[in-house]
GROMACS .gro file of N, CA and C in nm:
model
  474
    1UNK      N    1   0.085  -0.091   0.039
    1UNK     CA    2  -0.007  -0.001  -0.022
    1UNK      C    3   0.121   0.158   0.010
    2UNK      N    4   0.060   0.211  -0.085
    2UNK     CA    5   0.123   0.350  -0.089
    2UNK      C    6   0.113   0.399   0.027
    3UNK      N    7   0.203   0.544   0.069
    3UNK     CA    8   0.178   0.612   0.179
    3UNK      C    9   0.070   0.717   0.095
    4UNK      N   10   0.025   0.804   0.193
    4UNK     CA   11  -0.091   0.858   0.179
    4UNK      C   12  -0.056   0.946   0.080
    5UNK      N   13  -0.157   1.064   0.044
    5UNK     CA   14  -0.133   1.156  -0.029
    5UNK      C   15  -0.100   1.244   0.008
    6UNK      N   16  -0.082   1.321   0.130
    6UNK     CA   17  -0.073   1.446   0.198
    6UNK      C   18   0.037   1.387   0.321
    7UNK      N   19   0.092   1.491   0.372
    7UNK     CA   20   0.150   1.477   0.468
    7UNK      C   21   0.128   1.630   0.592
    8UNK      N   22   0.190   1.578   0.687
    8UNK     CA   23   0.210   1.708   0.742
    8UNK      C   24   0.298   1.804   0.754
    9UNK      N   25   0.360   1.928   0.712
    9UNK     CA   26   0.476   2.022   0.702
    9UNK      C   27   0.443   2.073   0.879
   10UNK      N   28   0.582   2.094   0.923
   10UNK     CA   29   0.623   2.130   1.020
   10UNK      C   30   0.517   2.241   1.083
   11UNK      N   31   0.451   2.344   0.996
   11UNK     CA   32   0.349   2.432   1.064
   11UNK      C   33   0.228   2.353   1.099
   12UNK      N   34   0.246   2.201   1.064
   12UNK     CA   35   0.127   2.154   1.055
   12UNK      C   36  -0.004   2.166   0.964
   13UNK      N   37  -0.013   2.210   0.862
   13UNK     CA   38  -0.084   2.287   0.773
   13UNK      C   39  -0.025   2.119   0.623
   14UNK      N   40  -0.169   2.083   0.625
   14UNK     CA   41  -0.124   1.934   0.519
   14UNK      C   42  -0.125   2.005   0.388
   15UNK      N   43  -0.004   1.916   0.328
   15UNK     CA   44   0.027   1.992   0.187
   15UNK      C   45   0.002   1.839   0.113
   16UNK      N   46  -0.036   1.861  -0.031
   16UNK     CA   47  -0.040   1.723  -0.114
   16UNK      C   48   0.094   1.723  -0.165
   17UNK      N   49   0.157   1.560  -0.120
   17UNK     CA   50   0.232   1.511  -0.159
   17UNK      C   51   0.250   1.438  -0.285
   18UNK      N   52   0.327   1.461  -0.451
   18UNK     CA   53   0.296   1.411  -0.514
   18UNK      C   54   0.357   1.230  -0.495
   19UNK      N   55   0.334   1.176  -0.624
   19UNK     CA   56   0.364   1.018  -0.590
   19UNK      C   57   0.516   1.000  -0.581
   20UNK      N   58   0.560   0.925  -0.508
   20UNK     CA   59   0.697   0.955  -0.522
   20UNK      C   60   0.762   0.851  -0.597
   21UNK      N   61   0.892   0.930  -0.689
   21UNK     CA   62   0.983   0.882  -0.748
   21UNK      C   63   1.080   0.763  -0.724
   22UNK      N   64   1.065   0.663  -0.771
   22UNK     CA   65   1.132   0.584  -0.769
   22UNK      C   66   1.226   0.482  -0.817
   23UNK      N   67   1.342   0.437  -0.783
   23UNK     CA   68   1.441   0.364  -0.883
   23UNK      C   69   1.547   0.261  -0.829
   24UNK      N   70   1.549   0.155  -0.841
   24UNK     CA   71   1.612   0.012  -0.831
   24UNK      C   72   1.756   0.040  -0.875
   25UNK      N   73   1.809   0.011  -0.779
   25UNK     CA   74   2.004   0.012  -0.854
   25UNK      C   75   2.049  -0.160  -0.789
   26UNK      N   76   2.149  -0.181  -0.863
   26UNK     CA   77   2.197  -0.299  -0.840
   26UNK      C   78   2.259  -0.254  -0.696
   27UNK      N   79   2.323  -0.357  -0.664
   27UNK     CA   80   2.351  -0.379  -0.500
   27UNK      C   81   2.535  -0.350  -0.537
   28UNK      N   82   2.583  -0.241  -0.600
   28UNK     CA   83   2.721  -0.238  -0.656
   28UNK      C   84   2.759  -0.121  -0.603
   29UNK      N   85   2.876  -0.066  -0.561
   29UNK     CA   86   2.947   0.036  -0.512
   29UNK      C   87   2.943   0.190  -0.645
   30UNK      N   88   2.944   0.112  -0.758
   30UNK     CA   89   2.912   0.201  -0.860
   30UNK      C   90   2.808   0.249  -0.907
   31UNK      N   91   2.714   0.210  -0.817
   31UNK     CA   92   2.550   0.245  -0.814
   31UNK      C   93   2.535   0.362  -0.752
   32UNK      N   94   2.622   0.395  -0.649
   32UNK     CA   95   2.599   0.505  -0.557
   32UNK      C   96   2.623   0.621  -0.589
   33UNK      N   97   2.673   0.640  -0.702
   33UNK     CA   98   2.672   0.770  -0.802
   33UNK      C   99   2.558   0.757  -0.843
   34UNK      N  100   2.505   0.693  -0.903
   34UNK     CA  101   2.352   0.708  -0.999
   34UNK      C  102   2.267   0.745  -0.929
   35UNK      N  103   2.256   0.664  -0.805
   35UNK     CA  104   2.183   0.710  -0.682
   35UNK      C  105   2.163   0.845  -0.669
   36UNK      N  106   2.262   0.920  -0.656
   36UNK     CA  107   2.288   1.056  -0.609
   36UNK      C  108   2.225   1.108  -0.721
   37UNK      N  109   2.239   1.082  -0.847
   37UNK     CA  110   2.188   1.184  -0.979
   37UNK      C  111   2.056   1.158  -0.974
   38UNK      N  112   2.034   1.061  -0.919
   38UNK     CA  113   1.843   1.026  -0.949
   38UNK      C  114   1.749   1.109  -0.811
   39UNK      N  115   1.856   1.178  -0.731
   39UNK     CA  116   1.786   1.235  -0.627
   39UNK      C  117   1.807   1.377  -0.690
   40UNK      N  118   1.941   1.377  -0.734
   40UNK     CA  119   1.973   1.522  -0.782
   40UNK      C  120   1.847   1.559  -0.879
   41UNK      N  121   1.837   1.522  -0.985
   41UNK     CA  122   1.708   1.499  -1.082
   41UNK      C  123   1.573   1.560  -1.021
   42UNK      N  124   1.536   1.491  -0.912
   42UNK     CA  125   1.395   1.482  -0.844
   42UNK      C  126   1.427   1.614  -0.787
   43UNK      N  127   1.539   1.626  -0.712
   43UNK     CA  128   1.550   1.765  -0.628
   43UNK      C  129   1.610   1.915  -0.660
   44UNK      N  130   1.617   1.915  -0.806
   44UNK     CA  131   1.678   1.972  -0.906
   44UNK      C  132   1.650   2.142  -0.839
   45UNK      N  133   1.562   2.183  -0.801
   45UNK     CA  134   1.524   2.284  -0.772
   45UNK      C  135   1.566   2.357  -0.646
   46UNK      N  136   1.582   2.247  -0.557
   46UNK     CA  137   1.577   2.271  -0.399
   46UNK      C  138   1.716   2.307  -0.339
   47UNK      N  139   1.691   2.428  -0.266
   47UNK     CA  140   1.835   2.487  -0.184
   47UNK      C  141   1.837   2.409  -0.103
   48UNK      N  142   1.797   2.256  -0.089
   48UNK     CA  143   1.875   2.175  -0.025
   48UNK      C  144   1.955   2.036  -0.056
   49UNK      N  145   1.952   2.050  -0.256
   49UNK     CA  146   2.000   1.957  -0.352
   49UNK      C  147   2.178   1.878  -0.282
   50UNK      N  148   2.230   2.006  -0.253
   50UNK     CA  149   2.372   1.910  -0.182
   50UNK      C  150   2.337   1.837  -0.083
   51UNK      N  151   2.283   1.889  -0.001
   51UNK     CA  152   2.226   1.797   0.133
   51UNK      C  153   2.186   1.704   0.113
   52UNK      N  154   2.105   1.718   0.031
   52UNK     CA  155   2.033   1.567  -0.025
   52UNK      C  156   2.114   1.431  -0.072
   53UNK      N  157   2.152   1.491  -0.186
   53UNK     CA  158   2.259   1.423  -0.213
   53UNK      C  159   2.347   1.381  -0.191
   54UNK      N  160   2.413   1.461  -0.075
   54UNK     CA  161   2.513   1.362   0.055
   54UNK      C  162   2.447   1.240   0.111
   55UNK      N  163   2.309   1.321   0.193
   55UNK     CA  164   2.308   1.219   0.261
   55UNK      C  165   2.253   1.109   0.174
   56UNK      N  166   2.165   1.110   0.066
   56UNK     CA  167   2.162   0.935  -0.009
   56UNK      C  168   2.301   0.900  -0.060
   57UNK      N  169   2.421   0.968  -0.031
   57UNK     CA  170   2.506   0.864  -0.077
   57UNK      C  171   2.555   0.809   0.002
   58UNK      N  172   2.510   0.870   0.167
   58UNK     CA  173   2.566   0.784   0.264
   58UNK      C  174   2.465   0.669   0.302
   59UNK      N  175   2.368   0.711   0.295
   59UNK     CA  176   2.281   0.596   0.308
   59UNK      C  177   2.298   0.470   0.196
   60UNK      N  178   2.292   0.536   0.078
   60UNK     CA  179   2.350   0.393  -0.017
   60UNK      C  180   2.473   0.345  -0.016
   61UNK      N  181   2.550   0.393   0.018
   61UNK     CA  182   2.667   0.328   0.056
   61UNK      C  183   2.617   0.241   0.173
   62UNK      N  184   2.577   0.286   0.315
   62UNK     CA  185   2.522   0.140   0.412
   62UNK      C  186   2.443   0.063   0.389
   63UNK      N  187   2.374   0.067   0.241
   63UNK     CA  188   2.299  -0.042   0.219
   63UNK      C  189   2.363  -0.154   0.120
   64UNK      N  190   2.487  -0.071   0.071
   64UNK     CA  191   2.574  -0.180  -0.034
   64UNK      C  192   2.655  -0.225   0.045
   65UNK      N  193   2.702  -0.154   0.184
   65UNK     CA  194   2.833  -0.223   0.211
   65UNK      C  195   2.751  -0.291   0.380
   66UNK      N  196   2.657  -0.293   0.391
   66UNK     CA  197   2.630  -0.315   0.540
   66UNK      C  198   2.514  -0.434   0.516
   67UNK      N  199   2.408  -0.445   0.422
   67UNK     CA  200   2.301  -0.535   0.428
   67UNK      C  201   2.299  -0.646   0.312
   68UNK      N  202   2.251  -0.694   0.279
   68UNK     CA  203   2.245  -0.836   0.193
   68UNK      C  204   2.236  -0.745   0.050
   69UNK      N  205   2.146  -0.602   0.037
   69UNK     CA  206   2.153  -0.590  -0.077
   69UNK      C  207   2.323  -0.565  -0.179
   70UNK      N  208   2.445  -0.588  -0.078
   70UNK     CA  209   2.550  -0.581  -0.136
   70UNK      C  210   2.596  -0.680  -0.194
   71UNK      N  211   2.536  -0.830  -0.150
   71UNK     CA  212   2.558  -0.938  -0.216
   71UNK      C  213   2.535  -0.984  -0.344
   72UNK      N  214   2.551  -1.041  -0.423
   72UNK     CA  215   2.572  -1.052  -0.564
   72UNK      C  216   2.441  -1.036  -0.645
   73UNK      N  217   2.386  -1.117  -0.579
   73UNK     CA  218   2.250  -1.054  -0.692
   73UNK      C  219   2.208  -0.939  -0.631
   74UNK      N  220   2.214  -0.870  -0.491
   74UNK     CA  221   2.185  -0.794  -0.398
   74UNK      C  222   2.105  -0.630  -0.505
   75UNK      N  223   1.960  -0.571  -0.436
   75UNK     CA  224   1.972  -0.438  -0.503
   75UNK      C  225   1.928  -0.329  -0.399
   76UNK      N  226   1.912  -0.240  -0.434
   76UNK     CA  227   1.874  -0.133  -0.319
   76UNK      C  228   1.775  -0.069  -0.390
   77UNK      N  229   1.670   0.050  -0.325
   77UNK     CA  230   1.556   0.102  -0.417
   77UNK      C  231   1.572   0.260  -0.348
   78UNK      N  232   1.584   0.345  -0.406
   78UNK     CA  233   1.562   0.505  -0.374
   78UNK      C  234   1.438   0.555  -0.438
   79UNK      N  235   1.399   0.626  -0.318
   79UNK     CA  236   1.262   0.648  -0.316
   79UNK      C  237   1.212   0.808  -0.284
   80UNK      N  238   1.217   0.907  -0.355
   80UNK     CA  239   1.194   1.028  -0.293
   80UNK      C  240   1.049   1.141  -0.356
   81UNK      N  241   1.014   1.189  -0.255
   81UNK     CA  242   0.922   1.271  -0.229
   81UNK      C  243   0.905   1.379  -0.197
   82UNK      N  244   0.847   1.490  -0.245
   82UNK     CA  245   0.901   1.592  -0.213
   82UNK      C  246   0.772   1.701  -0.265
   83UNK      N  247   0.764   1.808  -0.201
   83UNK     CA  248   0.653   1.902  -0.217
   83UNK      C  249   0.732   2.058  -0.161
   84UNK      N  250   0.643   2.170  -0.221
   84UNK     CA  251   0.785   2.297  -0.136
   84UNK      C  252   0.809   2.285  -0.025
   85UNK      N  253   0.923   2.293  -0.010
   85UNK     CA  254   0.974   2.345   0.137
   85UNK      C  255   1.029   2.256   0.224
   86UNK      N  256   0.998   2.081   0.135
   86UNK     CA  257   1.008   1.985   0.198
   86UNK      C  258   1.055   1.861   0.130
   87UNK      N  259   1.136   1.733   0.146
   87UNK     CA  260   1.176   1.654   0.034
   87UNK      C  261   1.226   1.539   0.184
   88UNK      N  262   1.165   1.402   0.129
   88UNK     CA  263   1.197   1.293   0.230
   88UNK      C  264   1.285   1.206   0.086
   89UNK      N  265   1.392   1.174   0.127
   89UNK     CA  266   1.466   1.039   0.085
   89UNK      C  267   1.441   0.927   0.124
   90UNK      N  268   1.410   0.801   0.074
   90UNK     CA  269   1.452   0.668   0.149
   90UNK      C  270   1.514   0.548   0.078
   91UNK      N  271   1.594   0.506   0.119
   91UNK     CA  272   1.666   0.412   0.062
   91UNK      C  273   1.696   0.268   0.147
   92UNK      N  274   1.612   0.185   0.074
   92UNK     CA  275   1.521   0.041   0.089
   92UNK      C  276   1.667  -0.056   0.038
   93UNK      N  277   1.699  -0.135   0.143
   93UNK     CA  278   1.767  -0.215   0.110
   93UNK      C  279   1.714  -0.359   0.159
   94UNK      N  280   1.817  -0.501   0.164
   94UNK     CA  281   1.762  -0.602   0.165
   94UNK      C  282   1.793  -0.624   0.263
   95UNK      N  283   1.860  -0.566   0.357
   95UNK     CA  284   1.814  -0.577   0.555
   95UNK      C  285   1.987  -0.637   0.581
   96UNK      N  286   1.951  -0.624   0.701
   96UNK     CA  287   2.052  -0.693   0.847
   96UNK      C  288   1.966  -0.655   0.903
   97UNK      N  289   1.856  -0.776   0.940
   97UNK     CA  290   1.783  -0.693   1.061
   97UNK      C  291   1.809  -0.755   1.227
   98UNK      N  292   1.976  -0.810   1.203
   98UNK     CA  293   2.033  -0.818   1.278
   98UNK      C  294   2.043  -0.693   1.442
   99UNK      N  295   2.050  -0.606   1.333
   99UNK     CA  296   2.086  -0.476   1.396
   99UNK      C  297   2.048  -0.329   1.307
  100UNK      N  298   2.009  -0.249   1.399
  100UNK     CA  299   1.915  -0.144   1.318
  100UNK      C  300   2.020  -0.036   1.275
  101UNK      N  301   2.012   0.042   1.202
  101UNK     CA  302   2.156   0.153   1.159
  101UNK      C  303   2.143   0.260   1.301
  102UNK      N  304   2.247   0.273   1.350
  102UNK     CA  305   2.256   0.407   1.436
  102UNK      C  306   2.368   0.490   1.418
  103UNK      N  307   2.337   0.609   1.452
  103UNK     CA  308   2.526   0.663   1.464
  103UNK      C  309   2.607   0.650   1.567
  104UNK      N  310   2.732   0.696   1.531
  104UNK     CA  311   2.848   0.615   1.591
  104UNK      C  312   2.898   0.753   1.717
  105UNK      N  313   2.834   0.844   1.660
  105UNK     CA  314   2.890   0.948   1.764
  105UNK      C  315   3.023   0.958   1.800
  106UNK      N  316   3.109   0.957   1.668
  106UNK     CA  317   3.262   0.947   1.706
  106UNK      C  318   3.311   1.104   1.735
  107UNK      N  319   3.443   1.097   1.796
  107UNK     CA  320   3.505   1.197   1.828
  107UNK      C  321   3.525   1.297   1.724
  108UNK      N  322   3.535   1.374   1.717
  108UNK     CA  323   3.586   1.451   1.569
  108UNK      C  324   3.781   1.445   1.550
  109UNK      N  325   3.823   1.425   1.628
  109UNK     CA  326   3.959   1.383   1.620
  109UNK      C  327   3.977   1.237   1.607
  110UNK      N  328   3.949   1.162   1.592
  110UNK     CA  329   3.918   1.016   1.545
  110UNK      C  330   3.934   0.984   1.415
  111UNK      N  331   4.046   0.969   1.390
  111UNK     CA  332   4.076   0.957   1.231
  111UNK      C  333   4.026   0.849   1.134
  112UNK      N  334   3.932   0.721   1.237
  112UNK     CA  335   3.906   0.613   1.132
  112UNK      C  336   3.824   0.693   1.001
  113UNK      N  337   3.867   0.565   0.893
  113UNK     CA  338   3.798   0.617   0.769
  113UNK      C  339   3.632   0.602   0.767
  114UNK      N  340   3.566   0.500   0.817
  114UNK     CA  341   3.451   0.478   0.791
  114UNK      C  342   3.366   0.522   0.923
  115UNK      N  343   3.237   0.552   0.976
  115UNK     CA  344   3.144   0.527   1.044
  115UNK      C  345   3.078   0.669   1.098
  116UNK      N  346   3.064   0.729   1.024
  116UNK     CA  347   3.028   0.913   1.030
  116UNK      C  348   2.923   0.911   0.916
  117UNK      N  349   2.874   0.804   0.820
  117UNK     CA  350   2.751   0.872   0.770
  117UNK      C  351   2.594   0.920   0.815
  118UNK      N  352   2.587   0.808   0.930
  118UNK     CA  353   2.457   0.834   1.011
  118UNK      C  354   2.450   0.945   1.110
  119UNK      N  355   2.589   0.986   1.148
  119UNK     CA  356   2.595   1.106   1.232
  119UNK      C  357   2.594   1.240   1.118
  120UNK      N  358   2.587   1.225   0.997
  120UNK     CA  359   2.595   1.323   0.886
  120UNK      C  360   2.464   1.317   0.876
  121UNK      N  361   2.397   1.206   0.899
  121UNK     CA  362   2.239   1.219   0.822
  121UNK      C  363   2.158   1.296   0.949
  122UNK      N  364   2.193   1.230   1.070
  122UNK     CA  365   2.153   1.288   1.221
  122UNK      C  366   2.168   1.457   1.210
  123UNK      N  367   2.315   1.497   1.197
  123UNK     CA  368   2.303   1.616   1.196
  123UNK      C  369   2.277   1.738   1.145
  124UNK      N  370   2.261   1.640   0.982
  124UNK     CA  371   2.235   1.757   0.866
  124UNK      C  372   2.065   1.762   0.841
  125UNK      N  373   2.027   1.626   0.872
  125UNK     CA  374   1.879   1.632   0.815
  125UNK      C  375   1.737   1.705   0.920
  126UNK      N  376   1.617   1.754   0.870
  126UNK     CA  377   1.546   1.775   0.989
  126UNK      C  378   1.468   1.658   1.052
  127UNK      N  379   1.465   1.543   0.979
  127UNK     CA  380   1.424   1.425   1.089
  127UNK      C  381   1.464   1.327   0.998
  128UNK      N  382   1.485   1.201   1.134
  128UNK     CA  383   1.526   1.104   0.951
  128UNK      C  384   1.520   0.977   1.101
  129UNK      N  385   1.507   0.828   1.023
  129UNK     CA  386   1.476   0.696   1.080
  129UNK      C  387   1.466   0.614   0.995
  130UNK      N  388   1.515   0.470   1.085
  130UNK     CA  389   1.501   0.360   0.983
  130UNK      C  390   1.330   0.232   1.074
  131UNK      N  391   1.306   0.174   0.929
  131UNK     CA  392   1.200   0.060   1.009
  131UNK      C  393   1.207  -0.040   0.911
  132UNK      N  394   1.192  -0.173   0.950
  132UNK     CA  395   1.149  -0.270   0.844
  132UNK      C  396   1.062  -0.213   0.720
  133UNK      N  397   1.089  -0.271   0.609
  133UNK     CA  398   1.024  -0.229   0.478
  133UNK      C  399   0.866  -0.308   0.495
  134UNK      N  400   0.772  -0.229   0.459
  134UNK     CA  401   0.634  -0.258   0.448
  134UNK      C  402   0.615  -0.414   0.395
  135UNK      N  403   0.705  -0.452   0.286
  135UNK     CA  404   0.730  -0.605   0.249
  135UNK      C  405   0.781  -0.701   0.331
  136UNK      N  406   0.813  -0.655   0.393
  136UNK     CA  407   0.932  -0.795   0.494
  136UNK      C  408   1.041  -0.770   0.445
  137UNK      N  409   1.075  -0.759   0.360
  137UNK     CA  410   1.193  -0.809   0.275
  137UNK      C  411   1.317  -0.684   0.317
  138UNK      N  412   1.339  -0.636   0.406
  138UNK     CA  413   1.472  -0.543   0.463
  138UNK      C  414   1.402  -0.467   0.553
  139UNK      N  415   1.511  -0.316   0.523
  139UNK     CA  416   1.479  -0.231   0.582
  139UNK      C  417   1.496  -0.080   0.524
  140UNK      N  418   1.441   0.046   0.543
  140UNK     CA  419   1.460   0.135   0.470
  140UNK      C  420   1.481   0.233   0.577
  141UNK      N  421   1.574   0.298   0.528
  141UNK     CA  422   1.633   0.390   0.600
  141UNK      C  423   1.578   0.549   0.545
  142UNK      N  424   1.552   0.660   0.624
  142UNK     CA  425   1.485   0.771   0.543
  142UNK      C  426   1.543   0.919   0.586
  143UNK      N  427   1.543   0.985   0.514
  143UNK     CA  428   1.553   1.153   0.590
  143UNK      C  429   1.425   1.212   0.554
  144UNK      N  430   1.414   1.330   0.626
  144UNK     CA  431   1.346   1.443   0.563
  144UNK      C  432   1.452   1.562   0.554
  145UNK      N  433   1.397   1.685   0.463
  145UNK     CA  434   1.444   1.813   0.466
  145UNK      C  435   1.340   1.901   0.462
  146UNK      N  436   1.363   2.015   0.536
  146UNK     CA  437   1.275   2.136   0.585
  146UNK      C  438   1.356   2.252   0.583
  147UNK      N  439   1.260   2.330   0.443
  147UNK     CA  440   1.318   2.474   0.430
  147UNK      C  441   1.248   2.591   0.415
  148UNK      N  442   1.296   2.702   0.398
  148UNK     CA  443   1.150   2.778   0.383
  148UNK      C  444   1.133   2.879   0.265
  149UNK      N  445   1.005   2.874   0.225
  149UNK     CA  446   1.003   2.907   0.142
  149UNK      C  447   0.999   2.865  -0.031
  150UNK      N  448   0.957   2.876  -0.131
  150UNK     CA  449   0.993   2.824  -0.214
  150UNK      C  450   1.109   2.724  -0.290
  151UNK      N  451   1.124   2.659  -0.428
  151UNK     CA  452   1.206   2.589  -0.428
  151UNK      C  453   1.266   2.672  -0.505
  152UNK      N  454   1.275   2.741  -0.536
  152UNK     CA  455   1.329   2.866  -0.707
  152UNK      C  456   1.452   2.927  -0.606
  153UNK      N  457   1.523   2.989  -0.634
  153UNK     CA  458   1.629   3.003  -0.605
  153UNK      C  459   1.628   3.161  -0.642
  154UNK      N  460   1.624   3.220  -0.499
  154UNK     CA  461   1.541   3.360  -0.516
  154UNK      C  462   1.653   3.486  -0.563
  155UNK      N  463   1.828   3.453  -0.593
  155UNK     CA  464   1.927   3.500  -0.648
  155UNK      C  465   1.941   3.528  -0.825
  156UNK      N  466   1.856   3.482  -0.842
  156UNK     CA  467   1.858   3.472  -1.009
  156UNK      C  468   1.807   3.595  -1.023
  157UNK      N  469   1.884   3.616  -1.173
  157UNK     CA  470   1.836   3.810  -1.216
  157UNK      C  471   1.681   3.792  -1.245
  158UNK      N  472   1.639   3.949  -1.246
  158UNK     CA  473   1.491   3.920  -1.265
  158UNK      C  474   1.517   4.044  -1.377
   0.00000   0.00000   0.00000
């Protein structure tokens, strides 16, 4: 069953949300760039475009690295919903249901190469979470971004 056709923005006013755009990707590291480009096309006029693509990259990397999506025939799916001033991106993987993704809250001076992706998601998103997929075949990790005004750039020549 699809999510409802409206959502509540932080102001509490319901807004219609267009049908989500979805795309599946093979569970390969090379596909993470394609997932970013897919999100960039969906949110091309958003002032949060850079943040959305960065966070998508982090979640897609986790799907390929830490779930069955990264195995031989694995796949992951990216779903984007947006309305003026709001976007939600979900990355759906094939799961590693033994443990839920958690930020690591690493020391800023820790020089380890990995382990900061969900810290970035937590720090840069308006809201984020993880839950089992509705079809029971894995997990989805999502983030939402909220911004003021519409999605057009205000500094364009008039």
